[in-house]
């Protein structure tokens, strides 16, 4: 059975998710906050396992226009729910609405749920309440400008939950955002990679997973694996293929430094869980103490933003140190994510390029300084 599928993602990284899907062999359509593609159960397994920057893989159950609750009810009831939900399915309905006539989300959710129950009761000849004692089928009704999109989530907890983060620091970067930063930095496995403020190690670990071609979803499970119409052999095969694709004898030069020794211990634990403890070199070190004679490297940093006023001065000092220290490394590319829009003036140089990204709901900029490669 072929489905219309959606990979959802954070605003600003849609094109990266689109590229990932293209590399996996799919024809894509990039929209705001999501990328559309087609596929079967094997593709659902493959994309959940392999996508590094997406949040969730959803099946499109139906799309229609609704300006009244009656139209919403009829539209939902008219969909082929029997193709997706068994009689005992547990199907919570989440909702959201933007710029639409039907803007009361609790009512939208309740009507959608009622319409599905009505359809299922008819199909399964039930006069009593549906049991909802079986596997979980998370449904979402999203209305935007009166266009209704009904989806079934195949992922469960978001794809950023890779399953390797034993512990995290103060303001950790989500794993899928960290992977997006590495991909945006155009780092290749033969280049040195440094995160000078690595915290709990997410960015270097994601770089190691990319360098070793380790599927980010290998250490976790997905909600669709419990569905009765999903062939377990398909999932088993997808996992075996992902396992076989790992590059075991690759030599990578990836380092993560942090001034806080306890964070380095956490980063090392997380690297063990991710299976890359032999790949990433974690070490306690202040930004100002970094030295290198290597060439053509990449620095990716997510320094503290100094949200509190007392921290601002310290953070600005850090930006100045970075500017002075990285200036002579002309063959290195530097990529720095911060919500501080004055970053360039403290760093001392205007970025080659800036890209707007959202770290959760926080607007940040990815300041990019491209190095001039030295040909060996």
Coordinates of C-alpha atoms in Angstrom, one line a residue:
X1 CA 0.0 0.0 0.0
X2 CA 1.4 3.4 -1.0
X3 CA 0.9 6.5 1.1
X4 CA 1.2 10.2 0.8
X5 CA 3.8 11.0 3.5
X6 CA 5.1 14.1 5.3
X7 CA 8.3 14.6 7.1
X8 CA 7.7 17.5 9.6
X9 CA 10.6 19.7 10.8
X10 CA 11.6 23.0 12.4
X11 CA 11.2 26.2 10.5
X12 CA 14.3 27.1 8.5
X13 CA 15.6 23.6 7.8
X14 CA 13.0 22.3 5.4
X15 CA 15.5 22.3 2.5
X16 CA 17.9 20.1 4.5
X17 CA 15.2 17.6 5.2
X18 CA 14.3 17.7 1.5
X19 CA 17.9 17.0 0.6
X20 CA 18.1 14.2 3.0
X21 CA 15.0 12.6 1.4
X22 CA 16.5 13.1 -2.1
X23 CA 19.7 11.4 -1.1
X24 CA 17.5 8.5 0.2
X25 CA 16.0 8.3 -3.3
X26 CA 12.6 10.2 -2.9
X27 CA 10.9 12.8 -5.1
X28 CA 10.0 15.6 -2.7
X29 CA 7.9 18.7 -2.4
X30 CA 9.2 21.2 0.2
X31 CA 6.6 23.3 2.1
X32 CA 6.7 25.4 5.2
X33 CA 7.6 23.2 8.2
X34 CA 7.3 20.0 6.2
X35 CA 8.4 18.0 3.2
X36 CA 6.0 15.7 1.2
X37 CA 6.9 12.5 -0.4
X38 CA 5.3 9.1 -1.3
X39 CA 6.1 5.7 0.0
X40 CA 5.0 2.3 1.5
X41 CA 5.6 0.7 4.9
X42 CA 9.3 0.0 3.9
X43 CA 9.7 3.7 3.2
X44 CA 8.1 4.6 6.6
X45 CA 10.7 2.3 8.3
X46 CA 13.6 3.7 6.2
X47 CA 12.8 7.4 6.7
X48 CA 12.2 7.0 10.5
X49 CA 15.5 5.2 10.8
X50 CA 17.6 7.5 8.6
X51 CA 16.3 11.1 8.7
X52 CA 18.6 13.2 10.8
X53 CA 16.9 16.6 10.7
X54 CA 13.2 15.8 10.6
X55 CA 10.8 15.6 13.6
X56 CA 8.2 13.1 12.5
X57 CA 7.0 11.0 9.6
X58 CA 3.3 11.2 9.1
X59 CA 0.8 9.5 6.8
X60 CA -1.7 11.9 5.1
X61 CA -5.1 10.3 5.8
X62 CA -7.0 13.1 4.0
X63 CA -7.2 16.7 3.0
X64 CA -10.3 18.9 2.4
X65 CA -11.7 22.3 3.0
X66 CA -14.0 23.0 6.0
X67 CA -15.5 26.3 7.2
X68 CA -18.2 24.8 9.4
X69 CA -18.1 22.0 12.0
X70 CA -20.6 20.1 9.8
X71 CA -18.1 20.2 6.9
X72 CA -15.3 19.1 9.2
X73 CA -17.4 16.2 10.5
X74 CA -18.5 15.0 7.0
X75 CA -14.9 15.4 5.7
X76 CA -13.4 13.3 8.5
X77 CA -16.2 10.7 8.4
X78 CA -15.7 10.3 4.7
X79 CA -12.1 9.1 5.0
X80 CA -11.1 5.4 4.9
X81 CA -10.4 4.9 8.6
X82 CA -10.8 1.2 8.3
X83 CA -7.6 1.1 6.2
X84 CA -5.6 2.5 9.2
X85 CA -7.4 1.8 12.5
X86 CA -8.3 -1.7 13.8
X87 CA -11.4 -2.0 16.0
X88 CA -9.3 -1.8 19.2
X89 CA -7.0 1.1 18.1
X90 CA -6.2 3.8 20.7
X91 CA -6.4 7.0 18.7
X92 CA -5.9 10.3 20.5
X93 CA -6.6 13.3 18.4
X94 CA -4.3 16.4 18.6
X95 CA -5.3 19.6 16.8
X96 CA -4.1 23.0 15.7
X97 CA -5.6 25.8 13.7
X98 CA -4.2 28.9 12.0
X99 CA -6.0 31.7 10.2
X100 CA -9.2 29.6 9.9
X101 CA -12.9 30.0 10.5
X102 CA -12.8 26.9 12.8
X103 CA -10.3 28.3 15.4
X104 CA -11.5 26.6 18.6
X105 CA -9.0 23.8 18.8
X106 CA -10.7 21.7 21.5
X107 CA -13.9 21.7 19.5
X108 CA -12.0 20.8 16.3
X109 CA -10.4 17.9 18.1
X110 CA -13.7 16.7 19.6
X111 CA -15.6 16.8 16.3
X112 CA -12.8 15.0 14.5
X113 CA -12.8 12.3 17.2
X114 CA -16.6 11.9 17.0
X115 CA -16.5 11.6 13.2
X116 CA -13.8 8.9 13.4
X117 CA -15.8 7.0 16.1
X118 CA -19.0 7.3 13.9
X119 CA -17.2 5.9 10.8
X120 CA -15.5 3.1 12.8
X121 CA -18.7 2.1 14.6
X122 CA -20.4 1.8 11.2
X123 CA -17.6 -0.2 9.6
X124 CA -17.1 -2.6 12.6
X125 CA -20.9 -2.8 13.4
X126 CA -20.4 -1.5 16.9
X127 CA -23.3 -0.1 19.0
X128 CA -21.3 0.4 22.1
X129 CA -18.2 2.5 22.9
X130 CA -15.0 1.6 21.0
X131 CA -12.5 -0.3 23.3
X132 CA -9.3 1.7 22.5
X133 CA -7.3 -1.0 24.3
X134 CA -4.9 -1.8 21.4
X135 CA -1.9 -0.2 19.8
X136 CA -1.5 3.6 19.7
X137 CA -2.4 5.5 16.5
X138 CA -1.7 9.2 17.1
X139 CA -3.9 11.4 14.9
X140 CA -3.6 15.1 14.2
X141 CA -6.1 17.5 12.6
X142 CA -4.4 20.7 11.4
X143 CA -6.4 23.5 9.8
X144 CA -4.6 26.3 7.9
X145 CA -6.7 28.9 6.0
X146 CA -9.7 26.6 6.2
X147 CA -7.7 23.7 4.6
X148 CA -7.9 20.6 6.8
X149 CA -5.0 18.1 6.9
X150 CA -5.6 14.9 8.8
X151 CA -2.4 12.9 9.5
X152 CA -1.4 9.7 11.3
X153 CA 1.9 9.9 13.1
X154 CA 4.2 6.9 12.5
X155 CA 7.1 8.1 14.7
X156 CA 5.8 8.5 18.3
X157 CA 8.2 10.6 20.4
X158 CA 10.0 13.0 18.1
X159 CA 12.9 11.8 15.9
X160 CA 15.3 14.1 17.8
X161 CA 15.0 11.5 20.7
X162 CA 17.8 9.2 19.4
X163 CA 18.0 7.3 22.6
X164 CA 21.7 8.1 23.3
X165 CA 21.3 11.1 25.6
X166 CA 21.8 9.8 29.1
X167 CA 22.2 13.2 30.5
X168 CA 22.0 16.8 29.2
X169 CA 23.3 20.1 30.3
X170 CA 21.5 23.4 30.8
X171 CA 20.2 24.4 27.4
X172 CA 20.9 21.5 25.1
X173 CA 20.4 21.6 21.4
X174 CA 18.0 19.1 20.0
X175 CA 19.8 16.2 18.2
X176 CA 18.1 16.9 14.9
X177 CA 19.0 20.6 15.1
X178 CA 22.6 19.6 15.9
X179 CA 22.6 17.3 12.8
X180 CA 21.2 20.2 10.7
X181 CA 24.1 22.5 11.8
X182 CA 26.7 19.8 10.8
X183 CA 25.0 19.3 7.4
X184 CA 24.8 23.1 6.8
X185 CA 28.5 23.4 7.6
X186 CA 29.3 21.2 4.6
X187 CA 31.7 19.1 6.6
X188 CA 33.2 16.0 5.0
X189 CA 34.6 13.0 6.9
X190 CA 38.1 13.7 5.8
X191 CA 38.1 17.2 7.4
X192 CA 38.9 18.0 11.1
X193 CA 35.8 18.9 13.0
X194 CA 35.8 20.9 16.3
X195 CA 33.0 22.1 18.6
X196 CA 34.8 24.4 21.1
X197 CA 31.7 24.7 23.5
X198 CA 30.3 21.2 23.2
X199 CA 28.3 21.0 26.4
X200 CA 26.8 17.5 26.5
X201 CA 28.4 16.6 23.2
X202 CA 25.4 16.6 20.9
X203 CA 27.0 18.4 17.9
X204 CA 30.3 16.2 17.8
X205 CA 28.2 13.0 18.4
X206 CA 25.9 13.9 15.4
X207 CA 29.0 14.6 13.3
X208 CA 30.3 11.2 14.2
X209 CA 27.0 9.5 13.4
X210 CA 27.1 11.2 10.0
X211 CA 30.8 10.3 9.4
X212 CA 30.3 6.7 10.3
X213 CA 27.0 6.5 8.3
X214 CA 25.1 5.4 11.4
X215 CA 21.3 5.7 11.1
X216 CA 20.2 8.0 13.9
X217 CA 17.1 5.9 14.6
X218 CA 18.8 2.6 15.2
X219 CA 18.7 2.9 19.0
X220 CA 15.0 3.5 19.4
X221 CA 11.6 2.3 18.5
X222 CA 8.7 3.9 16.6
X223 CA 5.0 3.8 17.2
X224 CA 4.1 2.2 13.8
X225 CA 6.1 -0.9 14.7
X226 CA 3.1 -2.0 16.9
X227 CA 0.5 -1.6 14.2
X228 CA -1.3 -4.8 13.2
X229 CA -1.1 -4.1 9.4
X230 CA 2.7 -3.5 9.5
X231 CA 4.8 -6.6 8.5
X232 CA 7.5 -7.0 11.3
X233 CA 9.9 -8.5 8.7
X234 CA 9.9 -5.1 6.8
X235 CA 11.1 -3.3 10.0
X236 CA 13.6 -6.1 10.8
X237 CA 15.1 -5.8 7.2
X238 CA 15.3 -2.0 7.4
X239 CA 17.2 -2.3 10.7
X240 CA 19.5 -5.0 9.3
X241 CA 20.3 -2.9 6.2
X242 CA 21.0 0.2 8.4
X243 CA 23.3 -1.9 10.6
X244 CA 25.2 -3.2 7.5
X245 CA 25.6 0.3 6.1
X246 CA 27.7 1.5 9.1
X247 CA 31.3 2.4 8.1
X248 CA 33.3 0.7 10.8
X249 CA 37.0 1.3 9.8
X250 CA 36.7 5.0 9.0
X251 CA 39.2 7.4 10.5
X252 CA 37.6 10.6 11.7
X253 CA 39.1 13.7 13.4
X254 CA 36.2 15.0 15.6
X255 CA 36.8 16.9 18.8
X256 CA 34.5 18.4 21.4
X257 CA 35.8 20.8 24.1
X258 CA 34.1 22.5 27.0
X259 CA 35.4 24.6 29.9
X260 CA 33.2 22.6 32.3
X261 CA 34.7 19.2 33.2
X262 CA 31.4 17.8 34.4
X263 CA 29.9 18.5 30.9
X264 CA 32.8 16.6 29.3
X265 CA 32.0 13.6 31.5
X266 CA 28.3 13.7 30.4
X267 CA 29.4 14.1 26.7
X268 CA 31.6 11.0 27.1
X269 CA 28.7 9.0 28.6
X270 CA 26.4 10.1 25.7
X271 CA 29.1 9.1 23.1
X272 CA 29.2 5.6 24.7
X273 CA 25.5 5.3 24.3
X274 CA 25.6 6.4 20.7
X275 CA 28.4 3.9 20.0
X276 CA 30.9 6.6 18.9
X277 CA 33.1 6.8 22.0
X278 CA 36.2 5.8 20.0
X279 CA 35.5 8.3 17.3
X280 CA 35.0 11.6 19.2
X281 CA 37.8 13.1 21.3
X282 CA 36.2 15.0 24.3
X283 CA 38.5 17.1 26.4
X284 CA 38.1 19.9 29.1
X285 CA 39.4 23.1 27.5
X286 CA 38.5 26.8 27.5
X287 CA 37.8 28.4 24.1
X288 CA 40.9 30.7 24.5
X289 CA 43.2 27.7 24.9
X290 CA 42.4 26.1 21.5
X291 CA 45.4 25.9 19.1
X292 CA 45.8 23.9 15.9
X293 CA 48.2 23.5 13.0
X294 CA 45.7 21.4 11.1
X295 CA 44.2 22.9 7.9
X296 CA 40.8 22.8 6.1
X297 CA 38.8 22.2 9.2
X298 CA 35.3 23.0 10.3
X299 CA 34.3 24.6 13.6
X300 CA 30.6 24.4 14.6
X301 CA 29.6 26.1 17.8
X302 CA 26.4 26.8 19.8
X303 CA 27.8 29.1 22.5
X304 CA 25.7 30.3 25.4
X305 CA 23.5 33.1 24.3
X306 CA 23.6 35.1 27.5
X307 CA 19.9 35.4 28.1
X308 CA 20.4 36.8 31.5
X309 CA 22.0 40.3 31.7
X310 CA 24.7 39.1 34.1
X311 CA 25.8 36.6 31.5
X312 CA 25.8 39.0 28.6
X313 CA 29.2 40.5 29.3
X314 CA 30.8 37.0 29.7
X315 CA 29.3 35.9 26.5
X316 CA 30.4 38.9 24.6
X317 CA 33.9 38.3 25.9
X318 CA 33.6 34.7 24.5
X319 CA 32.6 36.0 21.1
X320 CA 35.7 38.4 21.1
X321 CA 38.0 35.5 22.0
X322 CA 36.5 33.4 19.2
X323 CA 37.0 36.2 16.7
X324 CA 40.7 36.7 17.7
X325 CA 41.5 33.0 17.8
X326 CA 39.8 31.9 14.6
X327 CA 40.9 34.9 12.5
X328 CA 44.3 33.3 11.6
X329 CA 42.7 30.0 10.7
X330 CA 42.0 31.1 7.2
X331 CA 41.5 27.6 5.7
X332 CA 39.0 26.7 8.4
X333 CA 35.2 27.4 8.1
X334 CA 33.5 28.6 11.2
X335 CA 29.8 28.2 11.9
X336 CA 28.3 29.8 15.0
X337 CA 24.7 29.6 16.2
X338 CA 23.4 32.4 18.5
X339 CA 20.3 34.4 19.2
X340 CA 22.5 37.5 19.9
X341 CA 22.1 39.6 16.7
X342 CA 25.1 41.7 17.8
X343 CA 27.4 38.7 17.4
X344 CA 29.3 40.0 14.4
X345 CA 30.3 43.2 16.1
X346 CA 31.9 41.3 19.1
X347 CA 33.4 38.6 16.9
X348 CA 35.0 41.4 14.8
X349 CA 34.2 40.2 11.3
X350 CA 31.1 40.2 9.2
X351 CA 29.8 36.7 8.4
X352 CA 30.1 35.4 4.8
X353 CA 26.4 34.3 5.2
X354 CA 23.7 34.3 7.9
X355 CA 20.9 31.9 8.1
X356 CA 17.8 32.2 10.2
X357 CA 17.0 29.1 12.3
X358 CA 14.6 28.3 15.1
X359 CA 16.1 26.6 18.2
X360 CA 12.8 25.5 19.6
X361 CA 10.7 28.7 19.5
X362 CA 13.8 30.9 19.9
X363 CA 14.9 32.8 16.7
X364 CA 18.6 32.3 16.2
X365 CA 21.1 33.1 13.4
X366 CA 23.7 30.7 12.1
X367 CA 26.7 32.9 11.3
X368 CA 28.9 31.4 8.6
X369 CA 32.5 32.2 7.9
X370 CA 33.8 30.2 4.9
X371 CA 37.4 29.3 4.9
X372 CA 39.7 29.3 1.8
X373 CA 40.8 25.7 1.3
X374 CA 44.5 25.0 1.0
X375 CA 45.1 22.5 -1.8
X376 CA 47.4 19.8 -0.5

